[in-house]
Short mmCIF file of C-alpha atoms and ligand atoms in Angstrom, two decimals:
data_model
loop_
_atom_site.label_atom_id
_atom_site.label_comp_id
_atom_site.label_asym_id
_atom_site.label_seq_id
_atom_site.Cartn_x
_atom_site.Cartn_y
_atom_site.Cartn_z
CA MET A 1 -159.42 87.20 88.98
CA ALA A 2 -160.24 84.57 86.35
CA PRO A 3 -161.35 81.27 87.90
CA PHE A 4 -158.42 79.05 88.84
CA ASP A 5 -157.72 75.73 90.56
CA LEU A 6 -155.76 75.62 93.80
CA VAL A 7 -154.76 72.28 95.27
CA ILE A 8 -153.45 72.27 98.82
CA PHE A 9 -151.41 69.11 99.32
CA GLY A 10 -151.63 68.77 103.08
CA GLY A 11 -155.05 70.40 103.04
CA THR A 12 -155.96 69.22 106.54
CA GLY A 13 -152.73 70.37 108.21
CA ASP A 14 -151.98 73.27 110.51
CA LEU A 15 -150.71 75.59 107.77
CA ALA A 16 -153.78 74.99 105.59
CA MET A 17 -156.28 75.46 108.39
CA ARG A 18 -154.62 78.31 110.23
CA LYS A 19 -153.22 80.36 107.34
CA LEU A 20 -154.08 79.33 103.79
CA LEU A 21 -157.83 78.75 103.98
CA PRO A 22 -158.51 81.85 106.13
CA ALA A 23 -156.42 83.90 103.67
CA LEU A 24 -158.41 82.53 100.73
CA LEU A 25 -161.65 83.26 102.54
CA HIS A 26 -160.63 86.91 103.00
CA ARG A 27 -159.76 87.20 99.30
CA PHE A 28 -163.14 85.67 98.49
CA VAL A 29 -164.90 88.20 100.72
CA ASP A 30 -163.13 91.03 98.90
CA GLY A 31 -164.30 89.66 95.56
CA GLN A 32 -160.90 88.55 94.25
CA ILE A 33 -161.89 84.90 94.03
CA GLY A 34 -165.01 84.25 92.03
CA THR A 35 -167.32 81.33 91.44
CA GLY A 36 -165.82 78.79 89.07
CA THR A 37 -162.65 78.65 91.16
CA ARG A 38 -161.98 75.26 92.73
CA ILE A 39 -159.99 74.73 95.89
CA TYR A 40 -158.95 71.19 96.75
CA GLY A 41 -157.66 69.90 100.04
CA VAL A 42 -155.63 66.71 99.67
CA ALA A 43 -154.46 64.36 102.43
CA ARG A 44 -154.34 60.62 103.15
CA ASP A 45 -157.52 60.25 105.24
CA ALA A 46 -160.80 59.23 103.67
CA ARG A 47 -163.25 62.12 104.00
CA SER A 48 -166.16 63.55 102.02
CA ASP A 49 -166.32 67.08 100.59
CA GLU A 50 -168.96 67.84 103.22
CA ALA A 51 -166.78 66.61 106.08
CA TYR A 52 -163.89 68.71 104.79
CA ARG A 53 -166.07 71.80 104.50
CA GLY A 54 -167.22 71.20 108.07
CA ARG A 55 -163.63 71.12 109.25
CA VAL A 56 -162.77 74.32 107.39
CA ARG A 57 -165.91 75.97 108.78
CA GLU A 58 -164.55 75.28 112.28
CA ALA A 59 -161.13 76.61 111.32
CA VAL A 60 -162.56 79.94 110.14
CA ALA A 61 -165.19 80.27 112.87
CA GLY A 62 -163.07 82.79 114.76
CA ILE A 63 -162.63 85.19 111.84
CA ALA A 64 -166.29 84.77 110.84
CA ALA A 65 -167.41 85.67 114.35
CA ALA A 66 -165.27 88.81 114.27
CA ASP A 67 -166.58 90.19 110.97
CA PRO A 68 -170.18 89.99 109.68
CA ARG A 69 -169.00 90.32 106.04
CA VAL A 70 -166.90 87.18 106.47
CA ALA A 71 -169.71 85.34 108.28
CA GLU A 72 -172.08 86.10 105.41
CA ALA A 73 -169.63 84.77 102.82
CA VAL A 74 -168.61 81.52 104.52
CA ASP A 75 -171.22 79.25 102.90
CA ALA A 76 -170.48 80.49 99.38
CA PHE A 77 -166.75 80.10 100.01
CA LEU A 78 -167.12 76.56 101.35
CA ALA A 79 -168.99 75.63 98.17
CA LEU A 80 -165.70 76.17 96.27
CA LEU A 81 -163.94 73.55 98.41
CA HIS A 82 -163.42 69.87 97.65
CA TYR A 83 -161.47 67.11 99.29
CA ARG A 84 -159.49 64.32 97.63
CA GLN A 85 -157.75 61.42 99.30
CA LEU A 86 -154.31 60.77 97.91
CA ASP A 87 -151.08 59.44 99.38
CA LEU A 88 -148.43 61.78 98.04
CA ALA A 89 -145.70 59.24 98.76
CA SER A 90 -147.35 56.69 96.51
CA GLU A 91 -147.88 56.24 92.77
CA ASP A 92 -151.52 55.27 93.10
CA GLY A 93 -154.52 57.47 92.54
CA TRP A 94 -152.84 60.13 90.39
CA PRO A 95 -154.54 59.40 87.06
CA ALA A 96 -158.00 59.80 88.63
CA PHE A 97 -156.84 62.97 90.36
CA ALA A 98 -155.48 64.31 87.06
CA GLU A 99 -158.70 63.56 85.29
CA GLU A 100 -160.57 65.75 87.69
CA ILE A 101 -158.04 68.58 87.91
CA GLY A 102 -156.81 68.43 84.34
CA HIS A 103 -159.74 69.78 82.43
CA GLY A 104 -159.39 73.28 81.01
CA PRO A 105 -155.81 73.38 79.69
CA ASP A 106 -155.59 77.20 79.86
CA ARG A 107 -156.62 77.41 83.45
CA VAL A 108 -154.16 78.49 86.10
CA ARG A 109 -153.43 75.56 88.39
CA VAL A 110 -151.63 76.10 91.66
CA PHE A 111 -150.28 73.18 93.66
CA TYR A 112 -149.42 74.26 97.19
CA LEU A 113 -147.07 71.79 98.86
CA ALA A 114 -148.11 72.25 102.49
CA VAL A 115 -146.37 68.99 103.38
CA GLY A 116 -142.87 68.03 104.49
CA PRO A 117 -140.07 68.45 101.90
CA SER A 118 -139.46 64.68 101.73
CA LEU A 119 -142.62 64.48 99.58
CA PHE A 120 -141.70 67.25 97.12
CA ALA A 121 -139.78 65.08 94.63
CA ASN A 122 -142.47 62.43 94.35
CA VAL A 123 -145.21 65.04 93.99
CA ALA A 124 -143.27 66.80 91.21
CA ASP A 125 -142.64 63.52 89.37
CA ARG A 126 -146.23 62.36 89.72
CA LEU A 127 -147.62 65.69 88.51
CA ALA A 128 -145.36 65.43 85.46
CA SER A 129 -146.32 61.80 84.81
CA VAL A 130 -150.04 62.64 84.69
CA GLY A 131 -149.55 65.72 82.54
CA LEU A 132 -150.21 68.32 85.23
CA ALA A 133 -146.84 70.10 85.12
CA GLY A 134 -147.43 72.20 81.99
CA GLY A 135 -147.44 75.94 81.41
CA GLY A 136 -150.45 76.97 83.52
CA THR A 137 -149.13 75.09 86.54
CA ARG A 138 -147.45 76.77 89.50
CA VAL A 139 -146.06 75.04 92.55
CA VAL A 140 -145.65 76.68 95.90
CA VAL A 141 -143.13 75.33 98.37
CA GLU A 142 -142.81 76.28 102.00
CA LYS A 143 -139.80 76.42 104.21
CA PRO A 144 -137.80 74.50 105.14
CA ILE A 145 -136.17 74.25 101.74
CA GLY A 146 -133.61 71.77 102.96
CA LYS A 147 -131.68 71.67 106.17
CA ASP A 148 -128.46 72.77 104.52
CA GLY A 149 -127.13 73.72 101.10
CA ALA A 150 -126.80 70.13 99.91
CA SER A 151 -130.33 69.07 100.84
CA ALA A 152 -131.76 72.31 99.39
CA GLN A 153 -130.07 71.44 96.11
CA VAL A 154 -131.66 68.01 96.10
CA ILE A 155 -135.11 69.59 96.56
CA ASN A 156 -134.51 72.32 94.01
CA GLU A 157 -133.17 69.84 91.49
CA ALA A 158 -136.19 67.57 91.94
CA LEU A 159 -138.46 70.54 91.27
CA GLY A 160 -136.21 71.80 88.46
CA ARG A 161 -136.40 68.47 86.63
CA VAL A 162 -140.12 68.97 86.19
CA PHE A 163 -140.83 72.71 86.40
CA GLU A 164 -139.33 75.84 84.93
CA GLU A 165 -137.92 78.17 87.58
CA SER A 166 -140.74 80.61 86.73
CA GLN A 167 -143.28 77.99 87.84
CA VAL A 168 -141.73 77.52 91.31
CA PHE A 169 -142.83 79.89 94.10
CA ARG A 170 -140.72 79.55 97.25
CA ILE A 171 -142.64 81.24 100.00
CA ASP A 172 -141.10 83.31 102.73
CA HIS A 173 -144.22 84.76 104.27
CA TYR A 174 -142.24 87.63 105.82
CA LEU A 175 -141.94 89.08 102.34
CA GLY A 176 -145.74 89.28 102.10
CA LYS A 177 -146.08 91.40 105.23
CA GLU A 178 -147.32 94.90 104.52
CA THR A 179 -144.58 96.55 106.54
CA VAL A 180 -141.89 94.60 104.73
CA GLN A 181 -143.24 95.78 101.39
CA ASN A 182 -143.46 99.24 102.88
CA LEU A 183 -139.72 99.11 103.51
CA THR A 184 -139.25 99.12 99.75
CA ALA A 185 -141.78 101.97 99.46
CA LEU A 186 -139.99 103.99 102.16
CA ARG A 187 -136.55 103.50 100.68
CA PHE A 188 -137.36 104.05 97.02
CA GLY A 189 -140.51 106.19 97.13
CA ASN A 190 -138.97 108.99 99.18
CA ALA A 191 -136.02 111.19 98.37
CA LEU A 192 -135.26 111.58 102.06
CA PHE A 193 -133.70 108.28 103.01
CA GLU A 194 -131.71 107.00 100.06
CA PRO A 195 -128.95 109.65 100.18
CA LEU A 196 -128.36 108.72 103.84
CA TRP A 197 -128.62 104.96 103.31
CA LYS A 198 -124.95 104.07 103.57
CA ALA A 199 -122.04 103.62 105.91
CA GLU A 200 -121.28 107.34 105.95
CA HIS A 201 -124.58 108.07 107.71
CA ILE A 202 -125.76 104.79 109.20
CA ASP A 203 -124.08 103.48 112.33
CA HIS A 204 -125.67 100.04 112.45
CA VAL A 205 -128.83 98.05 111.78
CA GLN A 206 -130.69 95.69 114.11
CA ILE A 207 -133.17 93.05 113.02
CA THR A 208 -135.12 91.29 115.75
CA VAL A 209 -137.73 88.57 115.35
CA ALA A 210 -138.85 87.63 118.86
CA GLU A 211 -141.45 85.03 119.73
CA THR A 212 -143.08 84.31 123.08
CA VAL A 213 -144.16 80.82 122.04
CA GLY A 214 -141.99 77.81 122.69
CA VAL A 215 -141.90 74.69 120.55
CA GLU A 216 -145.60 74.02 121.21
CA GLY A 217 -145.47 70.25 121.51
CA ARG A 218 -143.31 69.96 118.39
CA ALA A 219 -139.97 69.70 120.16
CA ALA A 220 -138.96 66.52 118.32
CA TYR A 221 -139.52 68.23 114.96
CA TYR A 222 -137.91 71.52 116.03
CA ASP A 223 -134.89 69.74 117.45
CA LYS A 224 -133.79 68.79 113.93
CA SER A 225 -133.95 72.41 112.88
CA GLY A 226 -133.15 75.17 115.41
CA ALA A 227 -133.38 78.95 115.16
CA LEU A 228 -130.56 79.39 112.65
CA ARG A 229 -132.21 77.19 110.03
CA ASP A 230 -135.78 77.93 110.96
CA MET A 231 -135.59 81.73 111.13
CA VAL A 232 -132.23 83.22 110.12
CA GLN A 233 -131.64 81.36 106.85
CA ASN A 234 -134.90 82.66 105.45
CA HIS A 235 -136.77 85.44 107.29
CA LEU A 236 -133.93 87.40 108.86
CA LEU A 237 -131.66 87.19 105.83
CA GLN A 238 -134.49 88.26 103.54
CA LEU A 239 -135.12 91.29 105.75
CA LEU A 240 -131.41 92.08 105.78
CA CYS A 241 -131.41 91.92 101.97
CA LEU A 242 -134.28 94.37 101.66
CA VAL A 243 -132.53 96.84 103.96
CA ALA A 244 -129.11 96.49 102.35
CA MET A 245 -129.80 95.97 98.65
CA GLU A 246 -128.93 98.54 96.00
CA PRO A 247 -131.88 100.32 94.38
CA PRO A 248 -133.25 97.93 91.74
CA ALA A 249 -133.98 99.41 88.32
CA SER A 250 -137.66 98.53 88.65
CA LEU A 251 -140.09 96.45 90.64
CA ALA A 252 -139.60 93.57 88.19
CA ALA A 253 -139.14 90.37 90.17
CA ASP A 254 -135.68 89.62 88.82
CA ALA A 255 -134.48 93.20 89.24
CA ILE A 256 -135.18 92.92 92.98
CA ARG A 257 -133.97 89.36 93.34
CA ASP A 258 -130.70 90.15 91.55
CA GLU A 259 -130.03 92.89 94.10
CA LYS A 260 -130.92 90.68 97.07
CA LEU A 261 -128.61 87.98 95.76
CA LYS A 262 -125.69 90.43 95.62
CA VAL A 263 -126.22 91.21 99.32
CA LEU A 264 -126.22 87.53 100.27
CA ARG A 265 -123.03 87.02 98.31
CA ALA A 266 -121.41 90.02 100.00
CA LEU A 267 -121.99 88.75 103.55
CA ARG A 268 -118.74 88.31 105.41
CA PRO A 269 -118.27 84.58 105.95
CA ILE A 270 -118.61 83.33 109.50
CA GLY A 271 -117.02 80.00 110.30
CA ASN A 272 -114.50 78.26 112.52
CA GLY A 273 -112.23 81.26 112.87
CA ASN A 274 -114.81 83.84 113.97
CA ALA A 275 -118.12 82.14 114.90
CA SER A 276 -117.44 82.50 118.61
CA GLN A 277 -117.06 86.29 118.30
CA MET A 278 -119.81 86.87 115.73
CA THR A 279 -122.57 84.55 116.96
CA VAL A 280 -124.36 83.61 120.14
CA ARG A 281 -126.73 80.69 120.43
CA GLY A 282 -129.05 80.04 123.32
CA GLN A 283 -131.57 77.56 124.62
CA TYR A 284 -134.43 78.47 126.93
CA ARG A 285 -134.80 77.13 130.42
CA ALA A 286 -137.99 77.12 132.49
CA GLY A 287 -139.33 80.57 133.30
CA ALA A 288 -142.45 82.67 132.92
CA VAL A 289 -143.93 84.26 129.82
CA ASP A 290 -146.83 86.70 130.19
CA GLY A 291 -147.08 85.71 133.85
CA GLN A 292 -147.46 81.99 133.03
CA ALA A 293 -144.86 79.46 134.18
CA VAL A 294 -143.45 77.59 131.19
CA PRO A 295 -141.11 74.57 131.02
CA GLY A 296 -137.62 74.63 129.57
CA TYR A 297 -136.77 73.35 126.10
CA LEU A 298 -135.05 70.20 127.34
CA ASP A 299 -138.02 69.35 129.58
CA GLU A 300 -140.30 69.63 126.54
CA LEU A 301 -137.95 67.54 124.43
CA GLY A 302 -137.38 64.99 127.19
CA GLY A 303 -133.66 64.59 126.58
CA PRO A 304 -130.36 66.37 126.00
CA SER A 305 -129.89 68.58 122.95
CA HIS A 306 -127.58 71.26 121.57
CA THR A 307 -130.27 72.70 119.30
CA GLU A 308 -130.53 76.47 119.65
CA THR A 309 -133.84 78.21 120.32
CA PHE A 310 -132.15 81.61 120.14
CA VAL A 311 -129.47 83.06 117.96
CA ALA A 312 -127.79 86.46 117.72
CA ILE A 313 -125.36 87.26 114.92
CA LYS A 314 -123.23 90.22 114.04
CA ALA A 315 -123.33 90.19 110.24
CA GLU A 316 -121.41 92.42 107.86
CA VAL A 317 -122.11 93.23 104.23
CA GLN A 318 -118.78 93.64 102.55
CA ASN A 319 -119.34 96.24 99.87
CA TRP A 320 -118.79 99.97 99.41
CA ARG A 321 -122.20 100.97 100.74
CA TRP A 322 -122.00 99.02 103.99
CA ALA A 323 -118.31 98.65 104.85
CA GLY A 324 -117.95 98.78 108.64
CA VAL A 325 -121.70 98.84 109.39
CA PRO A 326 -122.74 95.88 111.54
CA PHE A 327 -126.13 94.23 111.04
CA TYR A 328 -127.08 92.69 114.39
CA LEU A 329 -129.60 89.90 113.94
CA ARG A 330 -131.42 88.13 116.76
CA THR A 331 -134.30 85.75 116.99
CA GLY A 332 -135.58 83.39 119.61
CA LYS A 333 -138.42 81.52 121.20
CA ARG A 334 -139.83 82.15 124.68
CA LEU A 335 -138.64 85.73 124.71
CA ALA A 336 -140.24 88.57 126.69
CA GLU A 337 -142.41 89.87 123.89
CA ARG A 338 -143.72 88.83 120.48
CA MET A 339 -142.18 91.45 118.28
CA SER A 340 -140.40 91.82 114.96
CA GLU A 341 -138.65 94.99 113.97
CA ILE A 342 -135.88 96.52 111.95
CA VAL A 343 -134.00 99.41 113.53
CA VAL A 344 -131.75 101.58 111.41
CA THR A 345 -129.58 103.74 113.66
CA PHE A 346 -128.02 106.77 112.03
CA ARG A 347 -124.71 108.26 113.07
CA ARG A 348 -124.59 110.90 115.80
CA VAL A 349 -124.26 114.56 114.88
CA PRO A 350 -120.54 115.37 114.56
CA HIS A 351 -120.64 118.16 117.15
CA SER A 352 -123.26 119.14 119.72
CA ILE A 353 -123.99 122.84 120.16
CA PHE A 354 -126.26 122.06 123.12
CA GLY A 355 -123.55 121.64 125.75
CA ASP A 356 -121.06 118.96 126.63
CA PRO A 357 -122.36 115.73 128.19
CA ALA A 358 -118.86 115.17 129.60
CA ASP A 359 -119.06 118.23 131.91
CA GLY A 360 -122.70 117.55 132.83
CA SER A 361 -124.06 120.65 131.08
CA ALA A 362 -126.25 118.58 128.74
CA SER A 363 -127.40 115.07 128.16
CA PRO A 364 -126.01 113.31 125.10
CA LEU A 365 -127.86 113.66 121.82
CA ALA A 366 -129.37 110.33 120.87
CA PRO A 367 -128.78 109.23 117.31
CA ASN A 368 -131.77 109.28 114.96
CA LYS A 369 -133.41 105.93 114.44
CA LEU A 370 -135.82 104.61 111.87
CA VAL A 371 -137.80 101.78 113.43
CA ILE A 372 -139.87 99.57 111.17
CA ARG A 373 -142.23 97.47 113.25
CA LEU A 374 -143.35 94.33 111.43
CA GLN A 375 -145.49 92.92 114.22
CA PRO A 376 -147.49 93.59 116.28
CA ASP A 377 -148.72 97.21 115.78
CA GLU A 378 -147.27 97.47 112.28
CA GLY A 379 -145.86 100.87 111.60
CA VAL A 380 -142.85 103.09 111.26
CA LYS A 381 -141.31 105.44 113.79
CA LEU A 382 -138.65 107.99 113.13
CA TRP A 383 -136.88 109.00 116.33
CA LEU A 384 -135.69 112.61 116.32
CA MET A 385 -134.17 114.96 118.89
CA ASN A 386 -136.59 117.70 119.97
CA LYS A 387 -136.53 120.62 122.36
CA VAL A 388 -138.62 119.96 125.42
CA PRO A 389 -141.19 122.81 125.44
CA GLY A 390 -140.94 125.37 128.23
CA PRO A 391 -138.61 128.01 129.54
CA GLY A 392 -136.06 125.67 131.12
CA GLY A 393 -133.31 126.33 128.58
CA MET A 394 -132.47 124.11 125.65
CA ARG A 395 -133.41 120.72 127.07
CA MET A 396 -133.43 118.06 124.41
CA ARG A 397 -135.38 114.83 124.23
CA GLU A 398 -135.77 111.97 121.79
CA VAL A 399 -139.30 111.92 120.34
CA ALA A 400 -140.82 109.55 117.79
CA MET A 401 -142.69 110.62 114.69
CA ASP A 402 -145.14 107.81 114.60
CA LEU A 403 -146.82 106.36 111.53
CA SER A 404 -149.09 103.64 112.82
CA PHE A 405 -150.54 101.65 109.95
CA ALA A 406 -153.73 100.87 111.83
CA GLU A 407 -154.38 104.54 112.65
CA THR A 408 -153.34 105.91 109.27
CA PHE A 409 -154.90 103.40 106.96
CA GLY A 410 -157.58 101.96 109.26
CA GLY A 411 -159.31 98.66 108.66
CA ARG A 412 -157.91 95.20 108.79
CA GLN A 413 -154.27 94.52 107.97
CA PRO A 414 -154.36 91.66 105.46
CA ASP A 415 -152.32 88.61 106.35
CA ALA A 416 -149.15 88.02 104.32
CA TYR A 417 -150.59 84.81 102.84
CA GLU A 418 -153.45 86.72 101.21
CA ARG A 419 -151.08 88.78 99.10
CA LEU A 420 -148.75 85.87 98.41
CA LEU A 421 -151.45 83.42 97.32
CA MET A 422 -152.93 85.95 94.92
CA ASP A 423 -149.47 86.73 93.56
CA VAL A 424 -148.98 83.03 92.79
CA VAL A 425 -152.27 82.93 90.90
CA ARG A 426 -151.26 86.08 89.01
CA GLY A 427 -147.84 84.55 88.31
CA ASN A 428 -145.95 87.40 89.97
CA PRO A 429 -142.80 86.03 91.65
CA MET A 430 -141.53 89.34 93.10
CA LEU A 431 -142.09 88.32 96.72
CA PHE A 432 -140.77 84.78 96.35
CA MET A 433 -137.25 83.45 96.65
CA ARG A 434 -135.36 82.44 93.57
CA ARG A 435 -133.31 79.28 93.68
CA ASP A 436 -129.95 81.07 93.68
CA GLU A 437 -131.05 83.17 96.69
CA VAL A 438 -131.83 80.03 98.67
CA ASP A 439 -128.45 78.55 97.69
CA ALA A 440 -126.57 81.73 98.64
CA ALA A 441 -128.34 81.92 102.01
CA TRP A 442 -127.34 78.34 102.82
CA GLN A 443 -123.78 79.02 101.70
CA TRP A 444 -123.55 81.63 104.44
CA ILE A 445 -125.44 79.61 107.06
CA ASP A 446 -123.76 76.20 106.64
CA PRO A 447 -120.28 77.24 107.90
CA ILE A 448 -121.84 78.84 110.99
CA ARG A 449 -123.55 75.58 111.88
CA ALA A 450 -120.40 73.61 111.06
CA ALA A 451 -118.37 75.87 113.38
CA TRP A 452 -120.88 75.38 116.20
CA GLU A 453 -120.77 71.64 115.73
CA ALA A 454 -116.97 71.59 115.65
CA GLY A 455 -116.88 73.66 118.86
CA HIS A 456 -119.00 71.10 120.75
CA ASP A 457 -120.02 73.71 123.32
CA ALA A 458 -123.65 73.79 124.41
CA PRO A 459 -125.93 76.74 123.61
CA LYS A 460 -126.02 79.33 126.38
CA PRO A 461 -129.03 78.88 128.66
CA TYR A 462 -131.53 81.71 129.08
CA THR A 463 -134.61 82.00 131.22
CA ALA A 464 -137.90 81.87 129.34
CA GLY A 465 -139.51 85.31 129.36
CA GLY A 466 -136.25 87.25 129.03
CA TRP A 467 -134.31 88.57 126.06
CA GLY A 468 -131.98 85.64 125.52
CA PRO A 469 -128.57 84.84 127.00
CA SER A 470 -126.48 87.65 128.45
CA ALA A 471 -123.88 86.88 125.78
CA ALA A 472 -126.31 88.33 123.20
CA VAL A 473 -126.29 91.61 125.11
CA ALA A 474 -122.51 91.45 125.28
CA LEU A 475 -122.33 90.82 121.51
CA ILE A 476 -123.64 94.31 120.79
CA GLU A 477 -122.47 96.11 123.93
CA ARG A 478 -118.85 95.31 123.37
CA ASP A 479 -119.18 97.47 120.24
CA GLY A 480 -120.52 100.32 122.39
CA ARG A 481 -124.13 99.82 121.22
CA THR A 482 -127.32 98.45 122.78
CA TRP A 483 -130.38 96.55 121.57
CA HIS A 484 -133.16 99.00 120.83
CA GLU A 485 -135.92 99.37 123.38
CA ASP A 486 -138.96 101.41 122.50
CA ALA A 487 -139.14 104.18 125.09
CA GLN A 488 -142.67 105.40 124.27
P1 NAP B 1 -149.10 69.28 109.56
O1 NAP B 1 -150.05 70.00 110.44
O2 NAP B 1 -148.36 68.10 110.07
O3 NAP B 1 -149.93 68.85 108.26
C1 NAP B 1 -149.41 68.03 107.26
C2 NAP B 1 -150.49 67.76 106.21
O4 NAP B 1 -149.95 66.93 105.20
C3 NAP B 1 -151.72 67.07 106.74
O5 NAP B 1 -152.85 67.47 106.00
C4 NAP B 1 -151.40 65.60 106.42
O6 NAP B 1 -152.58 64.86 106.38
C5 NAP B 1 -150.77 65.77 105.06
N1 NAP B 1 -149.88 64.68 104.67
C6 NAP B 1 -148.79 64.23 105.32
N2 NAP B 1 -148.23 63.19 104.65
C7 NAP B 1 -148.99 63.01 103.53
C8 NAP B 1 -148.94 62.11 102.44
N3 NAP B 1 -148.00 61.18 102.35
N4 NAP B 1 -149.88 62.23 101.48
C9 NAP B 1 -150.85 63.15 101.56
N5 NAP B 1 -150.95 64.04 102.57
C10 NAP B 1 -150.04 63.96 103.54
O7 NAP B 1 -148.00 70.25 108.97
P2 NAP B 1 -148.10 71.84 108.73
O8 NAP B 1 -147.78 72.55 109.98
O9 NAP B 1 -149.38 72.16 108.06
O10 NAP B 1 -146.87 72.09 107.75
C11 NAP B 1 -146.82 71.64 106.42
C12 NAP B 1 -145.50 72.07 105.80
O11 NAP B 1 -145.42 73.49 105.80
C13 NAP B 1 -144.28 71.59 106.59
O12 NAP B 1 -143.23 71.33 105.71
C14 NAP B 1 -143.92 72.79 107.45
O13 NAP B 1 -142.54 72.82 107.77
C15 NAP B 1 -144.29 73.92 106.53
N6 NAP B 1 -144.64 75.16 107.25
C16 NAP B 1 -145.66 75.19 108.15
C17 NAP B 1 -146.00 76.38 108.80
C18 NAP B 1 -147.14 76.46 109.78
O14 NAP B 1 -147.46 77.58 110.22
N7 NAP B 1 -147.75 75.38 110.14
C19 NAP B 1 -145.27 77.55 108.52
C20 NAP B 1 -144.23 77.49 107.60
C21 NAP B 1 -143.93 76.29 106.98
P3 NAP B 1 -152.61 63.25 106.62
O15 NAP B 1 -151.61 62.94 107.67
O16 NAP B 1 -154.03 62.98 106.99
O17 NAP B 1 -152.26 62.66 105.30
#
C-alpha cells in the first residue's frame, strides 16, 4: 500500500494499545504497510517518541513472543511511530500539528478518534480550521455513536459539517470478523442456501453474543450505557441485518448498506405496549465464572442501578421474506462462556417416515441448523439428521458437518481491526456503518429503552456464570423453542 499517515487520537489508550497498534504491526509484518508510512499517537501527556515506542513495545510483547516473524519486525515497525502531545478539547497546538502532518497533499491521512465522543466535534472543527479535512482525509469513529438517536445526530452533524459522508468510517468491529464476512460468502456464493433463506423454510434465527468478563473496573462508565446500547444497537443489529438482508446487486458498499438499512427499517417496533413480552433485561449478581468467584454488578458499581448487563429480545422483520420468523437476540456479561454465534434453524420435515415419536417408535427428527460461530473457534456447522451406522434399524441422530476455519485454512485468524484499518486506508467503506444505518438502529432501540424506563421495574437478577435470567429462557420457550446448545 502507498505510504500513508495514520493519527490515533487517544494513542495511549486501551483501544490503541490492545487492538489498533497490534493490528497495524501484523499488517506491517505481512508487508502491507511500508516504510514512509507514519503512525502518530496523540494524547495529553508529555512524552518523547522513544518513550511512546517503549510503551508500544510492551503492548505488543505478547504477540511478538508468540511469533518469530513478528518479533523480527518489531523494531522496524516502531520506527514508523511518533508521539505528539495535544489536548483535543483545546484550540492550542493545532497549527504546529498541522504543519507536521500536512505535508504531501495527495497523501492518505487517517484520523482515528480513539477517544470519547464528547471530543469528536472539537476535533472535526480543529482539523478543518488547520486545513486537514480535505479530500485525502478519512476519520474513523468508534462506538458509542451517541447514547440515543438525538445524541447520535449531534455527533453525526458535527462530523457532517466538516467531512463528506464518504470520509467518515464508523467502525463496528464485528463487521471485520472473518466469519461475519463469510456469512455473506455463504449466502451469496452458494446456490444451496438462498432458495431456502425465507420464512417458508426457516423457523427462527438466534444471535448470541456472550461474554464471561464483567465490567472490569469500568462500572461507572458502563452504568451510563448498558447492554442494549453497548451491544444490541450496533453489533447484534448489524449481524441481524447481514442474515436478513435481500441479496445486494454487488459488493459495492452502498449496495450492501442500502439492503441493511431496509432491514432496520422493517423491524417491528418494540415500545410501551409490547416491551415486557418481547424483551428481557438482566443484571448479574455474584457467582463464579470459570471456577473463580466474581462479585455482582452492584458490588462493583458500589450503589443501586437499573442498568442492564444482559438483554434478550424477540425481534421480527416485517417483510415478505421474514414474516412470522422470530430473531431471538441475546447478549450479556458474566455469562457461562465467551461465545458469539448465529444459529439459523430450518423448519422440520413435514412428515417423518421413520416412525412416530408420539407412540415411542422413533425419536423426533431435529430440524436442520446452520450455526455460524464468530468466536471462539470460528467456523460453520451444518447440523443434519443421519442414520446411526449399524444393524439396529433406522436409528437417526443429529450430526454436524463441521467447517472449522482453523483446520481448513490453517494459520492465524487476522483480527477484525487489521482488515478494517486497511479498508479505511484504501477508502473502502463496505464494512462500516453509514449515517442512516446508525439513525435507523437508534430509532428501533430508543423506544425499548423508553419503555423500560417508564416501567420502572428493575432488571432481573442472574447469577454470574449462568446464561442470564430465567425469563430469557422463558422468552424463547414459550414459543416452543430453545436456545441452541452445541451437542458435540
Ligand atoms: P482509554 O483507555 O480511556 O483511552 C483514552 C485515550 O484518549 C488516552 O490515550 C487518553 O490519553 C486520550 N485522551 C483523553 N482525553 C484526551 C484529550 N482531551 N486530548 C487528547 N487525548 C485525550 O479509552 P479506550 O478504551 O481506548 O477507548 C477510546 C474510545 O474508543 C472510547 O470512546 C471507547 O468507548 C471506544 N471503544 C473502545 C474499545 C476498547 O476495546 N477499548 C472498544 C470499542 C470502542 P490522556 O488521558 O493521556 O490524554
